[in-house]
Amino acid sequence: LRSPKTDPFTWVFIRPPWSPTGSCCKAVVFDRLKAECDGNMEKKGPLLHCLARVLLLFEDEGRRSSAVSLLEESSQAGCLLSSYLLWENSRKAAISDPGRYLQCVRTLRDYAGKGCWEAQLSLAKVCSSGNPLGLESRACSDVVAQVFSSSNP
């Protein structure tokens, strides 16, 4: 059984390369998971996340665009890790604008507060390399310390 806090990882088993015809087992599993999303609303978020992660591994832009769409749908279905990956995707564009970057870091802080491990690590990295939230230096140090003290050895 999988803990509700465990991130979906099925995508690891169906990652590319696939045969060009799409007749390989990985492509069939991908299609079946996609069909399962329509009938299983409870698992829709994690399943769409896994499908998006598979598509992100392909090099062509069409599949990467489809991956972003799946991440958006997964995020709307409640998958926090998909929300974080979308944040990561949009962060690059926000760096050049201080206002957008501040909002970007606030969003990251929200995801970290909800328990997304990747977001917690990113927030610790951001806080250790600067002070984008305008916190006291002690508060930044506390954010970083909290991430590492809460992790399991």
Short mmCIF file of N, CA and C in Angstrom, two decimals:
data_model
loop_
_atom_site.label_atom_id
_atom_site.label_comp_id
_atom_site.label_asym_id
_atom_site.label_seq_id
_atom_site.Cartn_x
_atom_site.Cartn_y
_atom_site.Cartn_z
N LEU A 1 0.82 -1.19 0.00
CA LEU A 1 0.00 0.00 0.00
C LEU A 1 0.86 1.24 0.00
N ARG A 2 0.36 2.26 -0.62
CA ARG A 2 1.09 3.51 -0.78
C ARG A 2 0.53 4.54 0.19
N SER A 3 1.43 5.19 0.88
CA SER A 3 1.03 6.27 1.78
C SER A 3 0.45 7.41 0.95
N PRO A 4 -0.57 8.12 1.46
CA PRO A 4 -1.11 9.26 0.71
C PRO A 4 -0.08 10.35 0.47
N LYS A 5 0.99 10.39 1.27
CA LYS A 5 2.03 11.40 1.10
C LYS A 5 3.06 10.99 0.04
N THR A 6 3.02 9.74 -0.41
CA THR A 6 3.99 9.27 -1.39
C THR A 6 3.68 9.85 -2.76
N ASP A 7 4.70 10.32 -3.43
CA ASP A 7 4.51 10.88 -4.76
C ASP A 7 4.34 9.76 -5.77
N PRO A 8 3.50 9.99 -6.79
CA PRO A 8 3.30 8.97 -7.82
C PRO A 8 4.58 8.74 -8.61
N PHE A 9 4.91 7.48 -8.86
CA PHE A 9 6.15 7.19 -9.57
C PHE A 9 6.00 6.15 -10.68
N THR A 10 4.78 5.80 -11.04
CA THR A 10 4.56 4.82 -12.10
C THR A 10 5.25 5.22 -13.39
N TRP A 11 5.41 6.51 -13.61
CA TRP A 11 6.02 7.02 -14.84
C TRP A 11 7.41 6.44 -15.07
N VAL A 12 8.11 6.08 -14.00
CA VAL A 12 9.48 5.55 -14.14
C VAL A 12 9.48 4.27 -14.96
N PHE A 13 8.42 3.48 -14.85
CA PHE A 13 8.38 2.18 -15.51
C PHE A 13 7.96 2.25 -16.97
N ILE A 14 7.37 3.35 -17.39
CA ILE A 14 6.92 3.43 -18.79
C ILE A 14 7.60 4.57 -19.53
N ARG A 15 8.76 4.95 -19.06
CA ARG A 15 9.50 6.05 -19.69
C ARG A 15 9.99 5.64 -21.08
N PRO A 16 10.31 6.61 -21.93
CA PRO A 16 10.84 6.31 -23.25
C PRO A 16 12.20 5.64 -23.14
N PRO A 17 12.68 5.02 -24.16
CA PRO A 17 12.20 5.05 -25.55
C PRO A 17 11.08 4.04 -25.79
N TRP A 18 10.24 4.38 -26.75
CA TRP A 18 9.18 3.51 -27.21
C TRP A 18 9.46 3.18 -28.67
N SER A 19 8.81 2.13 -29.15
CA SER A 19 8.96 1.83 -30.57
C SER A 19 8.24 2.91 -31.37
N PRO A 20 8.74 3.23 -32.56
CA PRO A 20 8.12 4.29 -33.36
C PRO A 20 6.66 4.02 -33.72
N THR A 21 6.26 2.74 -33.75
CA THR A 21 4.89 2.41 -34.13
C THR A 21 3.91 2.54 -32.98
N GLY A 22 4.43 2.63 -31.76
CA GLY A 22 3.54 2.74 -30.60
C GLY A 22 2.95 1.42 -30.16
N SER A 23 3.50 0.32 -30.67
CA SER A 23 2.94 -0.99 -30.35
C SER A 23 3.64 -1.67 -29.18
N CYS A 24 4.61 -1.02 -28.57
CA CYS A 24 5.34 -1.64 -27.47
C CYS A 24 4.50 -1.62 -26.19
N CYS A 25 4.90 -2.41 -25.23
CA CYS A 25 4.16 -2.52 -23.96
C CYS A 25 4.05 -1.18 -23.25
N LYS A 26 5.11 -0.37 -23.29
CA LYS A 26 5.10 0.91 -22.59
C LYS A 26 4.03 1.84 -23.16
N ALA A 27 3.91 1.86 -24.48
CA ALA A 27 2.90 2.71 -25.11
C ALA A 27 1.50 2.23 -24.78
N VAL A 28 1.32 0.91 -24.72
CA VAL A 28 0.02 0.35 -24.38
C VAL A 28 -0.35 0.71 -22.94
N VAL A 29 0.60 0.58 -22.02
CA VAL A 29 0.36 0.94 -20.62
C VAL A 29 0.02 2.42 -20.52
N PHE A 30 0.74 3.27 -21.24
CA PHE A 30 0.47 4.70 -21.24
C PHE A 30 -0.97 4.96 -21.66
N ASP A 31 -1.40 4.33 -22.76
CA ASP A 31 -2.76 4.53 -23.25
C ASP A 31 -3.81 4.02 -22.26
N ARG A 32 -3.52 2.91 -21.60
CA ARG A 32 -4.46 2.36 -20.62
C ARG A 32 -4.58 3.29 -19.40
N LEU A 33 -3.45 3.83 -18.97
CA LEU A 33 -3.49 4.77 -17.84
C LEU A 33 -4.28 6.02 -18.21
N LYS A 34 -4.11 6.45 -19.45
CA LYS A 34 -4.84 7.63 -19.92
C LYS A 34 -6.35 7.35 -19.91
N ALA A 35 -6.73 6.15 -20.34
CA ALA A 35 -8.14 5.78 -20.33
C ALA A 35 -8.66 5.65 -18.90
N GLU A 36 -7.83 5.18 -17.99
CA GLU A 36 -8.21 5.04 -16.59
C GLU A 36 -8.53 6.40 -15.95
N CYS A 37 -7.88 7.44 -16.42
CA CYS A 37 -8.12 8.79 -15.88
C CYS A 37 -9.57 9.21 -16.05
N ASP A 38 -10.17 8.80 -17.15
CA ASP A 38 -11.55 9.20 -17.41
C ASP A 38 -12.54 8.54 -16.46
N GLY A 39 -12.25 7.31 -16.05
CA GLY A 39 -13.19 6.58 -15.23
C GLY A 39 -12.89 6.61 -13.74
N ASN A 40 -11.74 7.08 -13.34
CA ASN A 40 -11.35 7.01 -11.93
C ASN A 40 -11.02 8.41 -11.42
N MET A 41 -12.03 9.11 -10.96
CA MET A 41 -11.84 10.49 -10.53
C MET A 41 -10.96 10.59 -9.28
N GLU A 42 -10.99 9.56 -8.44
CA GLU A 42 -10.19 9.57 -7.21
C GLU A 42 -8.69 9.56 -7.51
N LYS A 43 -8.29 8.84 -8.53
CA LYS A 43 -6.87 8.69 -8.88
C LYS A 43 -6.46 9.57 -10.06
N LYS A 44 -7.36 10.39 -10.54
CA LYS A 44 -7.09 11.17 -11.75
C LYS A 44 -5.85 12.06 -11.62
N GLY A 45 -5.71 12.79 -10.52
CA GLY A 45 -4.56 13.68 -10.34
C GLY A 45 -3.23 12.95 -10.42
N PRO A 46 -3.03 11.89 -9.60
CA PRO A 46 -1.76 11.16 -9.67
C PRO A 46 -1.52 10.47 -11.01
N LEU A 47 -2.58 9.94 -11.62
CA LEU A 47 -2.40 9.28 -12.92
C LEU A 47 -1.99 10.28 -13.99
N LEU A 48 -2.64 11.43 -14.03
CA LEU A 48 -2.27 12.45 -15.00
C LEU A 48 -0.85 12.94 -14.76
N HIS A 49 -0.46 13.03 -13.49
CA HIS A 49 0.91 13.42 -13.16
C HIS A 49 1.91 12.43 -13.76
N CYS A 50 1.64 11.15 -13.58
CA CYS A 50 2.53 10.13 -14.14
C CYS A 50 2.61 10.22 -15.66
N LEU A 51 1.47 10.41 -16.30
CA LEU A 51 1.46 10.53 -17.76
C LEU A 51 2.25 11.76 -18.21
N ALA A 52 2.10 12.86 -17.49
CA ALA A 52 2.84 14.08 -17.83
C ALA A 52 4.33 13.87 -17.68
N ARG A 53 4.74 13.19 -16.61
CA ARG A 53 6.17 12.94 -16.40
C ARG A 53 6.76 12.11 -17.53
N VAL A 54 5.99 11.15 -18.04
CA VAL A 54 6.46 10.36 -19.18
C VAL A 54 6.65 11.27 -20.39
N LEU A 55 5.66 12.10 -20.68
CA LEU A 55 5.75 12.97 -21.86
C LEU A 55 6.88 13.99 -21.74
N LEU A 56 7.20 14.41 -20.52
CA LEU A 56 8.30 15.36 -20.33
C LEU A 56 9.65 14.76 -20.71
N LEU A 57 9.74 13.45 -20.74
CA LEU A 57 11.00 12.79 -21.09
C LEU A 57 11.25 12.75 -22.59
N PHE A 58 10.22 12.98 -23.39
CA PHE A 58 10.39 13.01 -24.84
C PHE A 58 11.01 14.34 -25.24
N GLU A 59 11.68 14.34 -26.37
CA GLU A 59 12.36 15.56 -26.82
C GLU A 59 11.53 16.45 -27.72
N ASP A 60 10.46 15.91 -28.33
CA ASP A 60 9.71 16.75 -29.26
C ASP A 60 8.78 17.70 -28.51
N GLU A 61 8.63 18.87 -29.08
CA GLU A 61 7.91 19.96 -28.42
C GLU A 61 6.42 19.67 -28.28
N GLY A 62 5.85 18.92 -29.20
CA GLY A 62 4.43 18.59 -29.12
C GLY A 62 4.10 17.78 -27.87
N ARG A 63 4.92 16.81 -27.58
CA ARG A 63 4.70 15.98 -26.38
C ARG A 63 4.96 16.78 -25.11
N ARG A 64 5.95 17.66 -25.16
CA ARG A 64 6.23 18.48 -23.97
C ARG A 64 5.06 19.44 -23.71
N SER A 65 4.47 19.96 -24.76
CA SER A 65 3.30 20.82 -24.61
C SER A 65 2.12 20.04 -24.04
N SER A 66 1.95 18.81 -24.51
CA SER A 66 0.89 17.94 -23.96
C SER A 66 1.15 17.65 -22.49
N ALA A 67 2.42 17.50 -22.13
CA ALA A 67 2.78 17.24 -20.74
C ALA A 67 2.36 18.40 -19.84
N VAL A 68 2.60 19.62 -20.30
CA VAL A 68 2.21 20.79 -19.50
C VAL A 68 0.69 20.82 -19.33
N SER A 69 -0.04 20.49 -20.38
CA SER A 69 -1.51 20.44 -20.28
C SER A 69 -1.96 19.40 -19.27
N LEU A 70 -1.30 18.23 -19.30
CA LEU A 70 -1.65 17.18 -18.33
C LEU A 70 -1.29 17.61 -16.91
N LEU A 71 -0.17 18.30 -16.75
CA LEU A 71 0.20 18.79 -15.42
C LEU A 71 -0.84 19.79 -14.90
N GLU A 72 -1.33 20.65 -15.78
CA GLU A 72 -2.35 21.62 -15.38
C GLU A 72 -3.62 20.91 -14.93
N GLU A 73 -4.02 19.90 -15.70
CA GLU A 73 -5.22 19.14 -15.36
C GLU A 73 -5.02 18.36 -14.06
N SER A 74 -3.83 17.79 -13.89
CA SER A 74 -3.50 17.06 -12.67
C SER A 74 -3.50 17.98 -11.46
N SER A 75 -2.96 19.16 -11.64
CA SER A 75 -2.93 20.14 -10.56
C SER A 75 -4.35 20.52 -10.15
N GLN A 76 -5.21 20.72 -11.14
CA GLN A 76 -6.61 21.06 -10.85
C GLN A 76 -7.33 19.91 -10.15
N ALA A 77 -6.83 18.68 -10.38
CA ALA A 77 -7.42 17.51 -9.71
C ALA A 77 -6.83 17.29 -8.32
N GLY A 78 -5.94 18.20 -7.90
CA GLY A 78 -5.43 18.15 -6.54
C GLY A 78 -4.05 17.56 -6.35
N CYS A 79 -3.30 17.32 -7.41
CA CYS A 79 -1.96 16.75 -7.28
C CYS A 79 -0.96 17.88 -7.01
N LEU A 80 -0.47 17.94 -5.79
CA LEU A 80 0.44 19.00 -5.36
C LEU A 80 1.76 18.96 -6.12
N LEU A 81 2.26 17.76 -6.40
CA LEU A 81 3.52 17.65 -7.12
C LEU A 81 3.40 18.21 -8.54
N SER A 82 2.25 18.05 -9.16
CA SER A 82 2.04 18.65 -10.48
C SER A 82 2.03 20.17 -10.38
N SER A 83 1.43 20.69 -9.33
CA SER A 83 1.44 22.14 -9.12
C SER A 83 2.87 22.63 -8.99
N TYR A 84 3.69 21.89 -8.26
CA TYR A 84 5.09 22.28 -8.09
C TYR A 84 5.83 22.24 -9.43
N LEU A 85 5.61 21.19 -10.23
CA LEU A 85 6.30 21.11 -11.52
C LEU A 85 5.88 22.26 -12.44
N LEU A 86 4.63 22.66 -12.38
CA LEU A 86 4.19 23.83 -13.15
C LEU A 86 4.87 25.09 -12.63
N TRP A 87 5.01 25.19 -11.31
CA TRP A 87 5.73 26.33 -10.72
C TRP A 87 7.16 26.35 -11.24
N GLU A 88 7.80 25.19 -11.23
CA GLU A 88 9.18 25.10 -11.69
C GLU A 88 9.30 25.54 -13.15
N ASN A 89 8.32 25.18 -13.94
CA ASN A 89 8.30 25.52 -15.36
C ASN A 89 8.14 27.03 -15.57
N SER A 90 7.35 27.69 -14.72
CA SER A 90 7.10 29.13 -14.90
C SER A 90 8.11 30.01 -14.16
N ARG A 91 8.88 29.42 -13.28
CA ARG A 91 9.85 30.19 -12.46
C ARG A 91 10.87 30.90 -13.32
N LYS A 92 11.33 30.27 -14.37
CA LYS A 92 12.38 30.85 -15.22
C LYS A 92 11.94 32.19 -15.81
N ALA A 93 10.68 32.28 -16.18
CA ALA A 93 10.17 33.53 -16.76
C ALA A 93 9.99 34.62 -15.71
N ALA A 94 9.81 34.23 -14.45
CA ALA A 94 9.54 35.20 -13.39
C ALA A 94 10.81 35.83 -12.82
N ILE A 95 11.95 35.24 -13.05
CA ILE A 95 13.19 35.71 -12.42
C ILE A 95 13.53 37.14 -12.83
N SER A 96 13.25 37.53 -14.05
CA SER A 96 13.64 38.85 -14.53
C SER A 96 12.78 40.00 -13.97
N ASP A 97 11.59 39.69 -13.47
CA ASP A 97 10.68 40.71 -12.95
C ASP A 97 10.56 40.55 -11.43
N PRO A 98 11.02 41.54 -10.63
CA PRO A 98 11.00 41.39 -9.17
C PRO A 98 9.61 41.11 -8.58
N GLY A 99 8.59 41.74 -9.11
CA GLY A 99 7.24 41.51 -8.60
C GLY A 99 6.75 40.10 -8.87
N ARG A 100 6.96 39.65 -10.09
CA ARG A 100 6.57 38.28 -10.45
C ARG A 100 7.39 37.26 -9.67
N TYR A 101 8.66 37.58 -9.45
CA TYR A 101 9.52 36.65 -8.72
C TYR A 101 9.07 36.53 -7.26
N LEU A 102 8.70 37.64 -6.65
CA LEU A 102 8.20 37.61 -5.28
C LEU A 102 6.94 36.75 -5.20
N GLN A 103 6.02 36.93 -6.14
CA GLN A 103 4.80 36.12 -6.16
C GLN A 103 5.15 34.65 -6.39
N CYS A 104 6.13 34.41 -7.22
CA CYS A 104 6.58 33.05 -7.50
C CYS A 104 7.11 32.39 -6.23
N VAL A 105 7.89 33.10 -5.45
CA VAL A 105 8.45 32.55 -4.20
C VAL A 105 7.33 32.36 -3.17
N ARG A 106 6.36 33.23 -3.14
CA ARG A 106 5.23 33.05 -2.23
C ARG A 106 4.45 31.78 -2.57
N THR A 107 4.27 31.54 -3.85
CA THR A 107 3.60 30.32 -4.29
C THR A 107 4.41 29.10 -3.86
N LEU A 108 5.72 29.18 -4.04
CA LEU A 108 6.61 28.10 -3.61
C LEU A 108 6.45 27.85 -2.11
N ARG A 109 6.39 28.91 -1.34
CA ARG A 109 6.22 28.79 0.12
C ARG A 109 4.91 28.08 0.44
N ASP A 110 3.85 28.38 -0.32
CA ASP A 110 2.56 27.71 -0.10
C ASP A 110 2.67 26.21 -0.37
N TYR A 111 3.32 25.84 -1.48
CA TYR A 111 3.48 24.42 -1.81
C TYR A 111 4.33 23.72 -0.76
N ALA A 112 5.37 24.39 -0.29
CA ALA A 112 6.22 23.80 0.75
C ALA A 112 5.42 23.60 2.04
N GLY A 113 4.59 24.57 2.37
CA GLY A 113 3.76 24.47 3.57
C GLY A 113 2.74 23.36 3.50
N LYS A 114 2.35 22.98 2.29
CA LYS A 114 1.39 21.89 2.12
C LYS A 114 2.05 20.52 2.14
N GLY A 115 3.39 20.50 2.22
CA GLY A 115 4.08 19.23 2.37
C GLY A 115 4.80 18.70 1.14
N CYS A 116 4.91 19.48 0.10
CA CYS A 116 5.63 19.03 -1.10
C CYS A 116 7.14 19.09 -0.83
N TRP A 117 7.77 17.93 -0.78
CA TRP A 117 9.19 17.84 -0.43
C TRP A 117 10.06 18.63 -1.41
N GLU A 118 9.80 18.51 -2.70
CA GLU A 118 10.58 19.24 -3.69
C GLU A 118 10.46 20.75 -3.49
N ALA A 119 9.26 21.20 -3.16
CA ALA A 119 9.05 22.63 -2.90
C ALA A 119 9.78 23.06 -1.63
N GLN A 120 9.81 22.20 -0.64
CA GLN A 120 10.54 22.52 0.59
C GLN A 120 12.03 22.68 0.31
N LEU A 121 12.57 21.78 -0.50
CA LEU A 121 13.99 21.89 -0.86
C LEU A 121 14.26 23.15 -1.67
N SER A 122 13.40 23.45 -2.62
CA SER A 122 13.58 24.65 -3.43
C SER A 122 13.48 25.91 -2.57
N LEU A 123 12.54 25.92 -1.63
CA LEU A 123 12.40 27.07 -0.75
C LEU A 123 13.64 27.24 0.12
N ALA A 124 14.17 26.13 0.62
CA ALA A 124 15.40 26.20 1.41
C ALA A 124 16.55 26.75 0.57
N LYS A 125 16.62 26.33 -0.67
CA LYS A 125 17.67 26.81 -1.57
C LYS A 125 17.52 28.31 -1.83
N VAL A 126 16.29 28.75 -2.09
CA VAL A 126 16.02 30.17 -2.35
C VAL A 126 16.36 31.00 -1.11
N CYS A 127 15.95 30.52 0.06
CA CYS A 127 16.20 31.28 1.30
C CYS A 127 17.67 31.29 1.68
N SER A 128 18.40 30.24 1.32
CA SER A 128 19.82 30.20 1.68
C SER A 128 20.68 31.04 0.74
N SER A 129 20.15 31.36 -0.43
CA SER A 129 20.93 32.14 -1.39
C SER A 129 20.51 33.61 -1.45
N GLY A 130 19.55 33.99 -0.66
CA GLY A 130 19.08 35.37 -0.65
C GLY A 130 17.87 35.49 0.25
N ASN A 131 17.20 36.61 0.18
CA ASN A 131 16.05 36.83 1.03
C ASN A 131 14.91 37.43 0.20
N PRO A 132 14.34 36.63 -0.72
CA PRO A 132 13.32 37.18 -1.62
C PRO A 132 12.01 37.55 -0.94
N LEU A 133 11.73 37.00 0.23
CA LEU A 133 10.48 37.28 0.91
C LEU A 133 10.57 38.45 1.88
N GLY A 134 11.78 39.02 2.01
CA GLY A 134 11.96 40.14 2.92
C GLY A 134 11.92 39.74 4.38
N LEU A 135 12.26 38.49 4.66
CA LEU A 135 12.27 38.00 6.04
C LEU A 135 13.53 38.44 6.76
N GLU A 136 13.49 38.41 8.06
CA GLU A 136 14.71 38.64 8.83
C GLU A 136 15.66 37.48 8.53
N SER A 137 16.95 37.72 8.66
CA SER A 137 17.92 36.67 8.34
C SER A 137 17.71 35.44 9.22
N ARG A 138 17.30 35.65 10.44
CA ARG A 138 17.03 34.52 11.35
C ARG A 138 15.87 33.67 10.82
N ALA A 139 14.85 34.32 10.29
CA ALA A 139 13.69 33.60 9.75
C ALA A 139 14.09 32.77 8.54
N CYS A 140 14.97 33.31 7.69
CA CYS A 140 15.47 32.55 6.54
C CYS A 140 16.24 31.32 7.01
N SER A 141 17.08 31.50 8.00
CA SER A 141 17.84 30.38 8.56
C SER A 141 16.91 29.33 9.15
N ASP A 142 15.84 29.78 9.78
CA ASP A 142 14.88 28.85 10.37
C ASP A 142 14.16 28.03 9.30
N VAL A 143 13.84 28.66 8.16
CA VAL A 143 13.19 27.94 7.06
C VAL A 143 14.10 26.81 6.59
N VAL A 144 15.37 27.12 6.38
CA VAL A 144 16.33 26.12 5.91
C VAL A 144 16.49 25.02 6.95
N ALA A 145 16.64 25.39 8.21
CA ALA A 145 16.83 24.40 9.28
C ALA A 145 15.60 23.51 9.43
N GLN A 146 14.42 24.08 9.27
CA GLN A 146 13.19 23.31 9.41
C GLN A 146 13.09 22.23 8.34
N VAL A 147 13.49 22.53 7.12
CA VAL A 147 13.44 21.54 6.05
C VAL A 147 14.32 20.35 6.39
N PHE A 148 15.52 20.64 6.85
CA PHE A 148 16.45 19.55 7.10
C PHE A 148 16.17 18.82 8.41
N SER A 149 15.58 19.49 9.37
CA SER A 149 15.26 18.79 10.62
C SER A 149 14.01 17.93 10.47
N SER A 150 13.15 18.24 9.51
CA SER A 150 11.93 17.45 9.32
C SER A 150 12.14 16.24 8.42
N SER A 151 13.29 16.14 7.76
CA SER A 151 13.53 15.01 6.87
C SER A 151 13.93 13.78 7.67
N ASN A 152 13.57 12.62 7.14
CA ASN A 152 13.94 11.35 7.78
C ASN A 152 15.35 10.98 7.36
N PRO A 153 16.15 10.43 8.30
CA PRO A 153 17.52 10.06 7.95
C PRO A 153 17.57 8.88 7.00
#
